[in-house]
């Protein structure tokens, strides 16, 4: 008897005007798996996440959570689905006018999971899991370094203990040491929660650190999917070029002069 995947994309197509972004994506993510999706800018990586969250609706195909096709889900059902999902946005997306503590507690309060002192206590506990203490809790995001902002954003993403966590370019703009700190925090948080994780990244060092499996999207389709330990030796020419950052290969970059 086969096990139902936690997330499944089945023949997913999506266009924005004349631009066909997804051209029949088929991809499964097992419960508890950490999948990293790689691919060039504009290849459709972020769009995949948006279809799960209901921000964009595919023109064709199914996006399933635990076997349920969630395409077109709205209102109360969409709110219920999204309560199961945590999101670390590329730029952190912290609220500038809220303190660190209120940023982390925001999702707990908005979803009704916790309020008042309970929400703040849970936020403080979550901050401690990413190595931040009460002194940081009272600060505004503008008072934090880039690495600390990412840690706060990670705390907010895991505060309500989601089943699924999406990480959108979690190490962008960070130095190599802080990137490694964030990578290992992601591993610890996903492991401790038993969550399913999908990470979008261009950072191959990050991919090698946090992934169980890697999927590469190119020209709107998944062209490679397999264990992370195979990415450096597989013969797929698109994967080889991307992973090793070579200018020469089947992936052509348009350069305007």
Short mmCIF file of C-alpha atoms in Angstrom, two decimals:
data_model
loop_
_atom_site.label_atom_id
_atom_site.label_comp_id
_atom_site.label_asym_id
_atom_site.label_seq_id
_atom_site.Cartn_x
_atom_site.Cartn_y
_atom_site.Cartn_z
CA UNK A 1 0.00 0.00 0.00
CA UNK A 2 1.54 3.31 -1.09
CA UNK A 3 1.84 6.20 1.37
CA UNK A 4 0.04 9.42 0.41
CA UNK A 5 2.53 12.26 -0.12
CA UNK A 6 2.26 15.32 2.11
CA UNK A 7 2.34 17.62 -0.93
CA UNK A 8 1.73 16.65 -4.55
CA UNK A 9 1.73 18.66 -7.77
CA UNK A 10 0.04 16.80 -10.61
CA UNK A 11 0.24 18.14 -14.17
CA UNK A 12 0.19 21.75 -12.92
CA UNK A 13 0.02 24.45 -15.61
CA UNK A 14 -0.01 28.19 -15.02
CA UNK A 15 0.35 31.19 -17.31
CA UNK A 16 0.53 34.91 -16.64
CA UNK A 17 -0.79 36.44 -19.85
CA UNK A 18 1.26 35.08 -22.74
CA UNK A 19 4.02 33.77 -20.45
CA UNK A 20 3.64 30.09 -19.62
CA UNK A 21 5.39 29.69 -16.25
CA UNK A 22 4.42 26.12 -15.32
CA UNK A 23 4.03 23.60 -18.12
CA UNK A 24 2.94 20.39 -16.45
CA UNK A 25 4.75 20.14 -13.11
CA UNK A 26 4.66 16.72 -11.45
CA UNK A 27 6.31 16.53 -8.04
CA UNK A 28 5.71 14.82 -4.70
CA UNK A 29 7.03 15.64 -1.23
CA UNK A 30 6.81 12.94 1.44
CA UNK A 31 5.76 13.62 5.02
CA UNK A 32 8.79 14.74 7.01
CA UNK A 33 10.92 15.25 3.91
CA UNK A 34 13.12 18.28 3.31
CA UNK A 35 12.95 19.07 -0.40
CA UNK A 36 15.00 21.81 -2.03
CA UNK A 37 13.80 23.23 -5.36
CA UNK A 38 16.50 24.78 -7.53
CA UNK A 39 16.35 26.58 -10.86
CA UNK A 40 17.13 29.88 -12.51
CA UNK A 41 15.41 33.18 -11.81
CA UNK A 42 11.91 33.23 -13.28
CA UNK A 43 11.77 29.45 -13.62
CA UNK A 44 8.62 29.14 -11.50
CA UNK A 45 10.05 28.09 -8.13
CA UNK A 46 8.18 30.66 -6.05
CA UNK A 47 5.02 30.14 -8.08
CA UNK A 48 4.89 26.52 -6.89
CA UNK A 49 4.70 27.68 -3.28
CA UNK A 50 2.06 30.27 -4.16
CA UNK A 51 -0.18 27.57 -5.64
CA UNK A 52 -0.09 25.67 -2.34
CA UNK A 53 -0.91 28.81 -0.36
CA UNK A 54 -3.75 29.74 -2.72
CA UNK A 55 -2.11 33.01 -3.77
CA UNK A 56 -2.17 31.84 -7.39
CA UNK A 57 -4.54 29.35 -8.99
CA UNK A 58 -3.28 26.90 -11.62
CA UNK A 59 -4.95 26.90 -15.02
CA UNK A 60 -4.81 23.11 -15.01
CA UNK A 61 -3.81 20.28 -12.69
CA UNK A 62 -3.99 19.45 -9.00
CA UNK A 63 -2.14 20.69 -5.93
CA UNK A 64 -2.79 18.23 -3.11
CA UNK A 65 -2.16 18.31 0.65
CA UNK A 66 -2.50 14.87 2.27
CA UNK A 67 -4.41 13.73 -0.82
CA UNK A 68 -6.86 16.65 -0.90
CA UNK A 69 -6.86 18.80 -4.03
CA UNK A 70 -6.73 22.35 -2.62
CA UNK A 71 -6.93 24.22 -5.94
CA UNK A 72 -9.78 26.69 -5.69
CA UNK A 73 -10.20 26.30 -1.93
CA UNK A 74 -11.31 29.58 -0.44
CA UNK A 75 -12.81 31.25 2.58
CA UNK A 76 -12.82 29.20 5.76
CA UNK A 77 -11.26 26.12 4.15
CA UNK A 78 -8.32 28.11 2.79
CA UNK A 79 -7.78 29.67 6.21
CA UNK A 80 -7.80 26.22 7.81
CA UNK A 81 -5.30 24.89 5.27
CA UNK A 82 -2.92 27.81 5.69
CA UNK A 83 -2.91 27.38 9.48
CA UNK A 84 -0.96 24.18 8.80
CA UNK A 85 1.73 26.04 6.87
CA UNK A 86 4.62 28.24 8.00
CA UNK A 87 6.46 30.56 5.62
CA UNK A 88 9.89 32.16 5.74
CA UNK A 89 9.85 34.87 3.08
CA UNK A 90 12.92 35.81 1.07
CA UNK A 91 13.32 39.26 2.60
CA UNK A 92 12.05 38.22 6.01
CA UNK A 93 8.91 40.38 5.49
CA UNK A 94 8.85 41.48 9.13
CA UNK A 95 6.42 44.22 10.09
CA UNK A 96 8.50 47.36 10.58
CA UNK A 97 6.11 48.92 13.12
CA UNK A 98 5.93 45.84 15.38
CA UNK A 99 8.51 44.68 17.89
CA UNK A 100 10.31 41.40 17.39
CA UNK A 101 8.06 39.79 19.98
CA UNK A 102 4.88 41.00 18.29
CA UNK A 103 6.18 39.91 14.88
CA UNK A 104 6.70 36.36 16.14
CA UNK A 105 3.35 36.32 17.96
CA UNK A 106 1.48 37.78 14.98
CA UNK A 107 0.44 34.49 13.38
CA UNK A 108 -0.56 32.98 16.72
CA UNK A 109 -2.86 35.91 17.42
CA UNK A 110 -4.31 36.23 13.92
CA UNK A 111 -5.14 32.52 13.70
CA UNK A 112 -6.62 32.47 17.20
CA UNK A 113 -4.15 29.85 18.41
CA UNK A 114 -3.06 32.03 21.33
CA UNK A 115 -3.64 35.56 22.59
CA UNK A 116 -2.23 38.02 25.10
CA UNK A 117 0.31 36.64 27.55
CA UNK A 118 0.06 33.10 26.15
CA UNK A 119 0.96 34.32 22.66
CA UNK A 120 3.87 36.38 24.00
CA UNK A 121 5.15 33.50 26.13
CA UNK A 122 5.07 31.19 23.10
CA UNK A 123 6.80 33.82 21.02
CA UNK A 124 9.57 34.17 23.61
CA UNK A 125 9.99 30.39 23.73
CA UNK A 126 10.23 30.25 19.94
CA UNK A 127 12.78 33.07 19.86
CA UNK A 128 14.93 31.10 22.26
CA UNK A 129 14.85 28.16 19.82
CA UNK A 130 16.58 30.32 17.21
CA UNK A 131 19.11 31.69 19.69
CA UNK A 132 17.50 35.04 20.54
CA UNK A 133 16.65 36.26 24.04
CA UNK A 134 14.27 38.71 25.75
CA UNK A 135 16.57 41.66 25.07
CA UNK A 136 15.97 41.22 21.35
CA UNK A 137 12.21 40.78 21.80
CA UNK A 138 11.62 44.47 22.53
CA UNK A 139 13.56 45.73 19.50
CA UNK A 140 12.15 46.80 16.13
CA UNK A 141 13.29 45.00 12.97
CA UNK A 142 15.28 48.04 11.80
CA UNK A 143 17.48 47.65 14.88
CA UNK A 144 18.55 44.12 13.87
CA UNK A 145 21.28 42.83 11.58
CA UNK A 146 20.30 40.88 8.48
CA UNK A 147 21.12 37.57 10.15
CA UNK A 148 19.04 38.41 13.22
CA UNK A 149 16.12 39.45 11.02
CA UNK A 150 16.26 36.05 9.31
CA UNK A 151 16.25 34.31 12.68
CA UNK A 152 13.22 36.33 13.78
CA UNK A 153 11.48 35.48 10.50
CA UNK A 154 12.28 31.80 11.08
CA UNK A 155 10.85 32.03 14.61
CA UNK A 156 7.65 33.54 13.22
CA UNK A 157 7.42 30.75 10.63
CA UNK A 158 7.59 27.99 13.25
CA UNK A 159 5.78 29.69 16.17
CA UNK A 160 2.49 27.87 15.59
CA UNK A 161 4.26 24.53 14.99
CA UNK A 162 3.16 24.03 11.37
CA UNK A 163 3.05 20.71 9.55
CA UNK A 164 4.60 22.26 6.45
CA UNK A 165 7.23 25.00 6.23
CA UNK A 166 8.24 26.88 3.09
CA UNK A 167 11.61 28.64 2.95
CA UNK A 168 12.07 31.16 0.13
CA UNK A 169 15.79 31.89 -0.42
CA UNK A 170 16.55 31.69 3.33
CA UNK A 171 20.25 32.64 3.02
CA UNK A 172 20.01 35.46 0.46
CA UNK A 173 22.08 38.49 1.50
CA UNK A 174 23.86 36.69 4.34
CA UNK A 175 27.58 36.06 4.73
CA UNK A 176 28.78 32.41 4.57
CA UNK A 177 28.98 32.01 8.36
CA UNK A 178 25.50 33.37 9.04
CA UNK A 179 24.17 31.34 6.10
CA UNK A 180 25.50 28.21 7.77
CA UNK A 181 23.88 29.25 11.07
CA UNK A 182 20.50 29.68 9.32
CA UNK A 183 20.89 26.36 7.49
CA UNK A 184 21.48 24.47 10.72
CA UNK A 185 18.64 26.28 12.49
CA UNK A 186 16.35 25.19 9.66
CA UNK A 187 17.48 21.57 10.06
CA UNK A 188 16.93 21.67 13.83
CA UNK A 189 13.52 23.34 13.63
CA UNK A 190 12.20 21.01 10.92
CA UNK A 191 13.49 17.96 12.80
CA UNK A 192 12.08 19.07 16.15
CA UNK A 193 8.65 19.80 14.64
CA UNK A 194 8.59 16.73 12.43
CA UNK A 195 7.55 19.09 9.65
CA UNK A 196 7.68 18.72 5.89
CA UNK A 197 9.92 21.40 4.36
CA UNK A 198 10.20 22.87 0.88
CA UNK A 199 13.05 25.30 0.30
CA UNK A 200 13.69 27.46 -2.74
CA UNK A 201 17.30 28.48 -3.14
CA UNK A 202 20.11 29.35 -5.56
CA UNK A 203 22.63 28.59 -2.80
CA UNK A 204 24.00 25.14 -3.53
CA UNK A 205 25.87 25.00 -0.24
CA UNK A 206 22.56 25.55 1.51
CA UNK A 207 20.89 22.91 -0.66
CA UNK A 208 23.56 20.34 0.17
CA UNK A 209 23.16 21.08 3.88
CA UNK A 210 19.39 21.02 4.35
CA UNK A 211 18.01 18.78 1.59
CA UNK A 212 16.98 15.16 1.66
CA UNK A 213 16.02 15.45 -2.00
CA UNK A 214 16.47 18.07 -4.70
CA UNK A 215 14.17 18.95 -7.61
CA UNK A 216 15.27 21.15 -10.49
CA UNK A 217 12.72 23.16 -12.45
CA UNK A 218 13.54 24.39 -15.94
CA UNK A 219 11.29 25.76 -18.66
CA UNK A 220 8.21 25.16 -16.51
CA UNK A 221 8.86 21.48 -15.78
CA UNK A 222 10.68 19.36 -13.23
CA UNK A 223 13.64 18.05 -15.21
CA UNK A 224 15.46 16.30 -12.36
CA UNK A 225 14.42 14.95 -8.97
CA UNK A 226 16.51 12.80 -6.70
CA UNK A 227 18.61 12.42 -3.53
CA UNK A 228 20.83 15.36 -2.66
CA UNK A 229 23.93 13.15 -2.63
CA UNK A 230 23.51 12.56 -6.38
CA UNK A 231 23.48 16.18 -7.55
CA UNK A 232 27.25 16.42 -8.07
CA UNK A 233 27.60 13.22 -10.10
CA UNK A 234 24.39 12.90 -12.12
CA UNK A 235 24.83 13.13 -15.88
CA UNK A 236 21.86 15.45 -16.49
CA UNK A 237 23.51 18.37 -18.37
CA UNK A 238 21.08 21.01 -17.04
CA UNK A 239 21.61 19.92 -13.44
CA UNK A 240 25.37 19.70 -13.92
CA UNK A 241 25.59 23.22 -15.36
CA UNK A 242 23.42 24.76 -12.64
CA UNK A 243 24.99 22.97 -9.69
CA UNK A 244 28.52 23.84 -10.76
CA UNK A 245 27.68 27.35 -11.96
CA UNK A 246 29.03 26.98 -15.48
CA UNK A 247 28.36 29.59 -18.15
CA UNK A 248 28.66 26.95 -20.88
CA UNK A 249 25.90 24.39 -21.21
CA UNK A 250 22.32 23.85 -22.35
CA UNK A 251 20.98 26.67 -20.13
CA UNK A 252 21.44 29.89 -22.10
CA UNK A 253 21.42 33.27 -20.40
CA UNK A 254 20.35 36.32 -22.37
CA UNK A 255 22.89 39.12 -21.96
CA UNK A 256 22.03 42.57 -23.28
CA UNK A 257 24.92 44.70 -24.51
#
